[in-house]
Tab-separated table of C-alpha atoms in Angstrom:
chain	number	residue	atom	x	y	z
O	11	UNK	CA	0.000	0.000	0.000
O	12	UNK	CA	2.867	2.222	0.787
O	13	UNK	CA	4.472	1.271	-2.613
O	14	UNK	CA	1.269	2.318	-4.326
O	15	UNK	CA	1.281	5.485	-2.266
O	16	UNK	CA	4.639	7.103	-3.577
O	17	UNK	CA	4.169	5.533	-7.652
O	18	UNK	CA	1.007	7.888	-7.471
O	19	UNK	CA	3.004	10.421	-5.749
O	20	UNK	CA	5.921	10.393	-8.046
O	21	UNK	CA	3.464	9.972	-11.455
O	22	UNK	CA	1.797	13.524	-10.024
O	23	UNK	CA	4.848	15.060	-9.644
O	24	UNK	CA	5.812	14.362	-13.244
O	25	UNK	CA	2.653	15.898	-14.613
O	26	UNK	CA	3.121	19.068	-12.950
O	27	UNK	CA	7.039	19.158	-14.133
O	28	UNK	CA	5.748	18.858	-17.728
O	29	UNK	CA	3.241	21.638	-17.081
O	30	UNK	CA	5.760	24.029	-16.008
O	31	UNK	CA	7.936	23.232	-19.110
O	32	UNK	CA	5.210	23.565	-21.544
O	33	UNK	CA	4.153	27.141	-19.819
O	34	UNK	CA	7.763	27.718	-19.799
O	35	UNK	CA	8.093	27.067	-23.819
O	36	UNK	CA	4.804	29.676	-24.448
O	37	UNK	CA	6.341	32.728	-22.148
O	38	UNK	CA	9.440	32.470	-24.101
O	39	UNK	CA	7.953	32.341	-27.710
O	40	UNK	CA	5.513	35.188	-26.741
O	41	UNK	CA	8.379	37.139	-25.310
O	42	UNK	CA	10.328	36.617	-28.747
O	43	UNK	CA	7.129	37.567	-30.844
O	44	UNK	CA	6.843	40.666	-28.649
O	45	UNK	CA	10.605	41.138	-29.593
O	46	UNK	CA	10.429	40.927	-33.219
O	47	UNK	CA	7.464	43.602	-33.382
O	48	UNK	CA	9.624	45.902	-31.601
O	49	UNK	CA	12.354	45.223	-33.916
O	50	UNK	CA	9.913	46.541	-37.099
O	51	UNK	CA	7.991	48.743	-35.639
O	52	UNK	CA	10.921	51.853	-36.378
O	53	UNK	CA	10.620	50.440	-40.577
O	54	UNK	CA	6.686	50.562	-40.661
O	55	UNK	CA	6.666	54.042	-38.893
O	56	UNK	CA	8.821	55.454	-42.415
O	57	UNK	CA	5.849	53.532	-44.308
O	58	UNK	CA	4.288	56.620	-46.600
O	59	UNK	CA	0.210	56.130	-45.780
O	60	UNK	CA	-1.817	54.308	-48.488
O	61	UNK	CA	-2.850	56.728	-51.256
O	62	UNK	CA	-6.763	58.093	-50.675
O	63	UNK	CA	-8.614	57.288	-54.014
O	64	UNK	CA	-12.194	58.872	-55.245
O	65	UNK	CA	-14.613	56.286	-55.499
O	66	UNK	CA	-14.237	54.980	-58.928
O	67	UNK	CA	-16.438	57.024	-62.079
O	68	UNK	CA	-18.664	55.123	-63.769
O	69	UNK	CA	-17.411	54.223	-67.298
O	70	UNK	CA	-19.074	55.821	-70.535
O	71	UNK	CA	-21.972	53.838	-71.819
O	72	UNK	CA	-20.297	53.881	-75.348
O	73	UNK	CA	-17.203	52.274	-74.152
O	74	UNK	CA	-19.211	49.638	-71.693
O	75	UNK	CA	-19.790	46.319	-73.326
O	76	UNK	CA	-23.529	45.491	-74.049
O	77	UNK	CA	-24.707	48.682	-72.132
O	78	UNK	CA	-27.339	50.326	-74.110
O	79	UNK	CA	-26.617	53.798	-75.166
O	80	UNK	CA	-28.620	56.737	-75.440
O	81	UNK	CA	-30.887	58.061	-77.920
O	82	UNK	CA	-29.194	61.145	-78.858
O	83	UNK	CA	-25.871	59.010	-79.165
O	84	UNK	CA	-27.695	56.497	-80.911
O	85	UNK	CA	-29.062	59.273	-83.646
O	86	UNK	CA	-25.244	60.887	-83.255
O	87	UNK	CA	-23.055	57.903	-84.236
O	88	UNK	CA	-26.212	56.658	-87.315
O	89	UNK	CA	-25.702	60.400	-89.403
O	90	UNK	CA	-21.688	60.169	-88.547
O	91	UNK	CA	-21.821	56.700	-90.146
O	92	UNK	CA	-22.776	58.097	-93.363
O	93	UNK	CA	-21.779	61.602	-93.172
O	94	UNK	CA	-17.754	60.978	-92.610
O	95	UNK	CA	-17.874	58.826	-95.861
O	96	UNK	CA	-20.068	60.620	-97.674
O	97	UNK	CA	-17.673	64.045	-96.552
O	98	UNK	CA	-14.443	62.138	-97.011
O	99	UNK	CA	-15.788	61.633	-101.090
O	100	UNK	CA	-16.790	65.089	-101.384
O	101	UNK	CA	-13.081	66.017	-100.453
O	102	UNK	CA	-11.845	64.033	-102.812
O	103	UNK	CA	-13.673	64.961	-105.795
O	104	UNK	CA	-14.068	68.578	-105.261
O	105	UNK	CA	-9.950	69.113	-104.282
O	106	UNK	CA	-9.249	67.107	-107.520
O	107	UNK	CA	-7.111	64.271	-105.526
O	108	UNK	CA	-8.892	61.571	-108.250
O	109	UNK	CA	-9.370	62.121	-111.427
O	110	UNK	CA	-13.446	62.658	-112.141
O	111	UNK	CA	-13.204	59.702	-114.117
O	112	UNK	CA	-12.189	56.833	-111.253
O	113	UNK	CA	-14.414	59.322	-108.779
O	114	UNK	CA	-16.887	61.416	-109.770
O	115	UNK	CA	-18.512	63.791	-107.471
O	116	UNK	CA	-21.613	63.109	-105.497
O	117	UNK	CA	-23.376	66.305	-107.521
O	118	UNK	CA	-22.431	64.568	-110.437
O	119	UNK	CA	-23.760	61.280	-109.446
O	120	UNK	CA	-26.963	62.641	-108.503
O	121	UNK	CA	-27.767	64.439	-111.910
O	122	UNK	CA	-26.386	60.830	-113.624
O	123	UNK	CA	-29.212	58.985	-111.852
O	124	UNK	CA	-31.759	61.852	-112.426
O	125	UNK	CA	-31.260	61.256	-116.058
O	126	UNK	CA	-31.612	57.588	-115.701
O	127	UNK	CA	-34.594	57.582	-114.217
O	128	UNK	CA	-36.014	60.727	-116.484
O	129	UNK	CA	-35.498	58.407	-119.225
O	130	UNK	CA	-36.838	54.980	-117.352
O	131	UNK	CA	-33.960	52.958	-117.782
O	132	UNK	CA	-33.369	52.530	-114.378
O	133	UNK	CA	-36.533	51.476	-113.529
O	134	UNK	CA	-36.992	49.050	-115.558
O	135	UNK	CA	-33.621	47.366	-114.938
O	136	UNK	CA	-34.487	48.056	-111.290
O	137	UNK	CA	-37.781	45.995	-111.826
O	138	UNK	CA	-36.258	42.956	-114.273
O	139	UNK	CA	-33.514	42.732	-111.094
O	140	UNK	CA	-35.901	42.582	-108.450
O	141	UNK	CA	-38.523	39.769	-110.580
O	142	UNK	CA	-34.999	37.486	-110.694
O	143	UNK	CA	-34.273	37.927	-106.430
O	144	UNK	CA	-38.046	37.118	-106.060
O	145	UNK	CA	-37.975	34.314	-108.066
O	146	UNK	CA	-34.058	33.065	-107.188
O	147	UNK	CA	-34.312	33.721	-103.566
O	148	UNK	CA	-37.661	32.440	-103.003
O	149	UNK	CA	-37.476	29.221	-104.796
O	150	UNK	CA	-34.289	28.850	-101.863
O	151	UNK	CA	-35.592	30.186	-99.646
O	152	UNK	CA	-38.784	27.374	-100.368
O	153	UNK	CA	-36.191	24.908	-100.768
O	154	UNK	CA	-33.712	25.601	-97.787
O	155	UNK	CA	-36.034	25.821	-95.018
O	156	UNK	CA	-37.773	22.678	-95.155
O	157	UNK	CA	-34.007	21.458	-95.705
O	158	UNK	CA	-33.420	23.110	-92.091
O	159	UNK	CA	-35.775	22.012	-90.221
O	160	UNK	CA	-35.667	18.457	-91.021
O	161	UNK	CA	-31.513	19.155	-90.035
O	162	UNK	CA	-31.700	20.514	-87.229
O	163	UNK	CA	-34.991	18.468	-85.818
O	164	UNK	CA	-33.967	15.040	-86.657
O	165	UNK	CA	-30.463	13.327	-86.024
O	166	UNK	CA	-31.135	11.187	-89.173
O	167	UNK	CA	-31.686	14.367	-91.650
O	168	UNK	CA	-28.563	15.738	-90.008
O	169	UNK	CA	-26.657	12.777	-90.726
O	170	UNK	CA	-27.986	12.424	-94.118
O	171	UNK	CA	-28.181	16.200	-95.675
O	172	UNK	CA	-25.620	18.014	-93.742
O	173	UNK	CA	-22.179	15.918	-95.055
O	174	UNK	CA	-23.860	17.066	-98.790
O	175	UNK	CA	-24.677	20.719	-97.933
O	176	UNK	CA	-21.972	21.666	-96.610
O	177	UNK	CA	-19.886	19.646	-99.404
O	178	UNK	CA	-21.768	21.841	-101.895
O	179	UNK	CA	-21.852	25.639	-100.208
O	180	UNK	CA	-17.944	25.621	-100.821
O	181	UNK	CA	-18.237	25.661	-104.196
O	182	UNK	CA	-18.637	29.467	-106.039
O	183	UNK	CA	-22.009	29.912	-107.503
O	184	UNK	CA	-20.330	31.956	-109.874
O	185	UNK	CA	-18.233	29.141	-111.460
O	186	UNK	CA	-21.414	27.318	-112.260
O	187	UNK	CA	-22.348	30.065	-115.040
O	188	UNK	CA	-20.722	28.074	-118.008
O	189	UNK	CA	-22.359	25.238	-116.952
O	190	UNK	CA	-25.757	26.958	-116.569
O	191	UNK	CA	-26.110	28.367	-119.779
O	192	UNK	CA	-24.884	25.222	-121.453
O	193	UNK	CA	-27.552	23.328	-119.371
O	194	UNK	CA	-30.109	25.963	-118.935
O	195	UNK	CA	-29.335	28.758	-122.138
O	196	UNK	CA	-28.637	32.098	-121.730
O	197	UNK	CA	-32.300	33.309	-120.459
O	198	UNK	CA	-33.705	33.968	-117.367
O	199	UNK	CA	-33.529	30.339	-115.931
O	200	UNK	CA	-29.601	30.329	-115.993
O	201	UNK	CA	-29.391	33.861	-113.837
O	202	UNK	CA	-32.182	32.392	-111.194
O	203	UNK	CA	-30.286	29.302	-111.061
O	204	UNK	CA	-27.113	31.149	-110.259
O	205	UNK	CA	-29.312	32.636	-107.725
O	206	UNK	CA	-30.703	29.669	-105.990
O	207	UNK	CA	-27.352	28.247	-105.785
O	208	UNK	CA	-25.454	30.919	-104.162
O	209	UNK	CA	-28.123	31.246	-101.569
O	210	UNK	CA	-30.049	27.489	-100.779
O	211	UNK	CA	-26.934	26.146	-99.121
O	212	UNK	CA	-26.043	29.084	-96.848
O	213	UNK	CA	-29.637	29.312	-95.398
O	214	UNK	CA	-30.465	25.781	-94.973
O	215	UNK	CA	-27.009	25.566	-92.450
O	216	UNK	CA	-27.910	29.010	-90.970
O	217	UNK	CA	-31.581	27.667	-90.360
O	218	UNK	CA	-30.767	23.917	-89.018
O	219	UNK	CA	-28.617	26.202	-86.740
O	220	UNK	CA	-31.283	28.496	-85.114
O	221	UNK	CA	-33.872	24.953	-85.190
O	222	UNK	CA	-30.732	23.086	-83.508
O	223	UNK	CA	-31.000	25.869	-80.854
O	224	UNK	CA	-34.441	25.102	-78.947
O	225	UNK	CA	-34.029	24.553	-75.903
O	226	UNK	CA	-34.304	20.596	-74.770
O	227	UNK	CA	-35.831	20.855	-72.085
O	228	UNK	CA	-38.742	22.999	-73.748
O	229	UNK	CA	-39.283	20.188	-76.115
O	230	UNK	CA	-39.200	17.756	-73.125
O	231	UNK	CA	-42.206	19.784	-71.434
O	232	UNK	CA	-44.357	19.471	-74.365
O	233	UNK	CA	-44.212	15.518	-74.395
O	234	UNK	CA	-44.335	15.425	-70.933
O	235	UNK	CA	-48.109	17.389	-71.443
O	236	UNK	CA	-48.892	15.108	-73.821
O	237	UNK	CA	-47.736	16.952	-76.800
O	238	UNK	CA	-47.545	14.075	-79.884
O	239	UNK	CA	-44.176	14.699	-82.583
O	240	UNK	CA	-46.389	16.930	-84.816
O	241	UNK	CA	-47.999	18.988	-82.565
O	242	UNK	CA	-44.308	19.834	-81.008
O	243	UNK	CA	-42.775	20.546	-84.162
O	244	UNK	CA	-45.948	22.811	-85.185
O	245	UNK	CA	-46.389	24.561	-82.372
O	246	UNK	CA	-42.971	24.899	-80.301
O	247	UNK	CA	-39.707	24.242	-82.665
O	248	UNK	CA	-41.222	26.558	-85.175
O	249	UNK	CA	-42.257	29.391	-83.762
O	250	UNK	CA	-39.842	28.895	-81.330
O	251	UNK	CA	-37.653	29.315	-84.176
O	252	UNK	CA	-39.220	31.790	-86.552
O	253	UNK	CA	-37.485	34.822	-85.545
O	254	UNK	CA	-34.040	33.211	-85.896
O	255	UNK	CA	-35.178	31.921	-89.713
O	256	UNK	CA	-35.993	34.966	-90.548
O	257	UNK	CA	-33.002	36.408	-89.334
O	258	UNK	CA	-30.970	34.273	-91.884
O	259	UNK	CA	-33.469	35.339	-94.529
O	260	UNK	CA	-32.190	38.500	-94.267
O	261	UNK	CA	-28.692	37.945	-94.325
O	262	UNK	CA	-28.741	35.981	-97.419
O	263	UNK	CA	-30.857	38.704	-98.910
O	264	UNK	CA	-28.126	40.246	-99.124
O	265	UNK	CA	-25.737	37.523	-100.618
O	266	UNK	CA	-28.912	37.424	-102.921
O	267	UNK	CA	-28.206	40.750	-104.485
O	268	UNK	CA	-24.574	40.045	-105.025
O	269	UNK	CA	-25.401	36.663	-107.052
O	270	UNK	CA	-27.904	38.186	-109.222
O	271	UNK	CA	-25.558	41.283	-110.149
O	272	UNK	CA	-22.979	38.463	-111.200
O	273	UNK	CA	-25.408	36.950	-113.121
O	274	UNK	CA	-26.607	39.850	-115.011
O	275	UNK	CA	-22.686	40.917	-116.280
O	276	UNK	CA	-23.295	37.816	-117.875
O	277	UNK	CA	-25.590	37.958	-121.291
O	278	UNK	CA	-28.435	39.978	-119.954
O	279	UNK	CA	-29.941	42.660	-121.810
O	280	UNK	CA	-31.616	44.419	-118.945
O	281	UNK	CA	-30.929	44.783	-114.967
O	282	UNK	CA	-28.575	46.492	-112.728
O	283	UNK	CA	-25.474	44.590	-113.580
O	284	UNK	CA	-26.174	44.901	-116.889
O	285	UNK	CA	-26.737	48.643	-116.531
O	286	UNK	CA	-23.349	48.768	-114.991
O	287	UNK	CA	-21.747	46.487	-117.124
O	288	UNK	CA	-22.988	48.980	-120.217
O	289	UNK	CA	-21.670	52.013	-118.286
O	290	UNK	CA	-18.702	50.599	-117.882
O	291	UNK	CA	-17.757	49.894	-121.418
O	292	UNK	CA	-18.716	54.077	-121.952
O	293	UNK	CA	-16.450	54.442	-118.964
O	294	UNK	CA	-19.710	56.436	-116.924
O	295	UNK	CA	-18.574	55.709	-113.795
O	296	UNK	CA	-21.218	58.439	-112.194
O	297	UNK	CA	-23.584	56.060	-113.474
O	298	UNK	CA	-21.910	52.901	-112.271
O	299	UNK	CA	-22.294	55.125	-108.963
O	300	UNK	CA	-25.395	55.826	-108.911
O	301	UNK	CA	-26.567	51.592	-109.635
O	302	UNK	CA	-24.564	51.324	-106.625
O	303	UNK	CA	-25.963	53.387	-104.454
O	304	UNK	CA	-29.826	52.446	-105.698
O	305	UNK	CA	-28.577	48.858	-104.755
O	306	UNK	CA	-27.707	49.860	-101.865
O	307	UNK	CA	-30.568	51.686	-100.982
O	308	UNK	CA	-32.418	48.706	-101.707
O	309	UNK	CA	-30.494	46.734	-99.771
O	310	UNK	CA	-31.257	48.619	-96.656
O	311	UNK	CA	-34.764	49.499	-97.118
O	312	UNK	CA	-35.339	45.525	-97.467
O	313	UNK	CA	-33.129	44.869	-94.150
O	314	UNK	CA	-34.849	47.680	-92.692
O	315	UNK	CA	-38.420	45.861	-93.325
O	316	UNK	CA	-37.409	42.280	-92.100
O	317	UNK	CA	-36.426	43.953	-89.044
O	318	UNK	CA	-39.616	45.100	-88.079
O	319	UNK	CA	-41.424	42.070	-89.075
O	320	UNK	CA	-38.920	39.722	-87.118
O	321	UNK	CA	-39.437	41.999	-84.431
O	322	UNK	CA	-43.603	41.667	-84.806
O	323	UNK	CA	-43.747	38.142	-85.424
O	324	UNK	CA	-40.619	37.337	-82.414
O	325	UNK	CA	-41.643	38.950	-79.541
O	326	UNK	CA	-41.901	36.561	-77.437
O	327	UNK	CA	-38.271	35.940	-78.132
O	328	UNK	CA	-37.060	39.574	-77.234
């Protein structure tokens, strides 16, 4: 019992020797932290003080990406987009930098489609144009977005059209025009063929694209109501994707225009590019400007007008 007694007494004793060694161990760390914040306290005192900054400006709308602008800004940068080029030509023809012949003057330009359409040249090449992008461009249009839908719908249709289309949209409608008018003669069927094939390809990707792009789980819904294959491509992939067809419409619209100028340089005996193609041999460059510019006015009056109706018939997209 005695034995017992001191093993306890000497096991205490131990405890209370490591106690004192670990309280020991802490005093003299803390007293050699203490030390070494002395020791730098004399550097930080030469510190300069942090800089005071204004609270930060908030950037320019114009320069801010995606923030919508004004309306005045809007209206400002729309006029400067046509009136620096349309100022940088007007300094060029009336200080005499290029010769009137390579660059007539806008005045000049003017009076040279006056006299056009005084006479009604230009409108009838203007109309015999326009009948070949209505008929061109809306047979492919008829034919590419049927074409589309099926691609971008249906795995299948993808894996059987798309390898083909996009074999056949590298090659240049233009270099089909021999074989055209050997195939097709050198009337009106050969130009809207040029037509259809510079545009069906381009808008049947560009509209498998924007069908591709319905959301799954949209389509998933519909079944889930009870929606049967033909009522969900009726009545959600295609209106869902409306807006975005017509938005390809009107980019090849304009590819449209380019094709059926090429197609009039060649062996047409009325149109735009055959108006310019005729001025061109007479060296009239004011009226090869003034084609250009009606094209172009075109051109934007037509982009202008499938705005507004993809924005009527896609609001629920906006």
């Amino acid at each position: 019992m005695t034995e017992l007694t001191g093993s306890a007494s000497r096991t205490a004793s131990g405890t209370e020797a490591e106690e004192l060694e670990a309280h020991r161990l802490e005093e003299e760390q803390r007293l050699a932290e203490e030390h070494a914040a002395k020791a730098a306290l004399p550097e930080r005192a030469n510190w300069a003080p942090l800089p005071r900054r204004a609270r930060p400006k908030p950037k320019a709308a114009l320069l801010t990406i995606r923030a919508p602008i004004s309306v005045r800004a809007k209206w400002t940068l729309t006029v400067a987009s046509v009136a620096a080029p349309l100022a940088i030509w007007w300094i060029l023809s009336a200080t005499g930098a290029v010769a009137p012949t390579f660059l007539p003057s806008p005045p000049a330009v003017l009076k040279a489609g006056l006299q056009m359409a005084s006479t009604g040249e230009l409108f009838g090449d203007l109309w015999a144009t326009v009948q070949r992008i209505l008929f061109g461009f809306g047979i492919a249009v008829l034919i590419s977005v049927p074409l589309g839908i099926v691609m971008g719908t249906f795995s299948a249709g993808q894996a059987l059209l798309e390898p083909l289309v996009g074999f056949l949209r590298y090659m240049p409608a233009s270099s089909f025009i021999p074989l055209l008018i050997i195939w097709l003669g050198i009337g009106e069927e050969s130009k809207v063929a040029v037509l259809v094939l510079g545009t069906v390809f381009f808008n049947t990707l560009m509209t498998a694209d924007v069908v591709r792009g319905v959301p799954r789980n949209l389509i998933n819904v519909s079944y889930t109501l009870g929606s049967t294959r033909g009522e969900v491509l009726r009545k959600v992939i295609i209106p869902h994707s409306l807006p975005g067809m017509l938005d390809a419409i009107r980019v090849n619209m304009a590819a449209a225009w380019n094709f059926v100028v090429v197609a009039e340089l060649v062996n047409a005996t009325a149109g735009l590019g055959y108006r310019i193609t005729r001025a061109q041999r007479f060296l009239q460059t004011d009226k090869i400007f003034a084609v250009l510019l009606l094209i172009g006015l075109l051109g934007l009056l037509i982009d202008v007008t499938l705005r507004l109706v993809r924005t009527k018939v896609g609001r629920w997209t906006a």
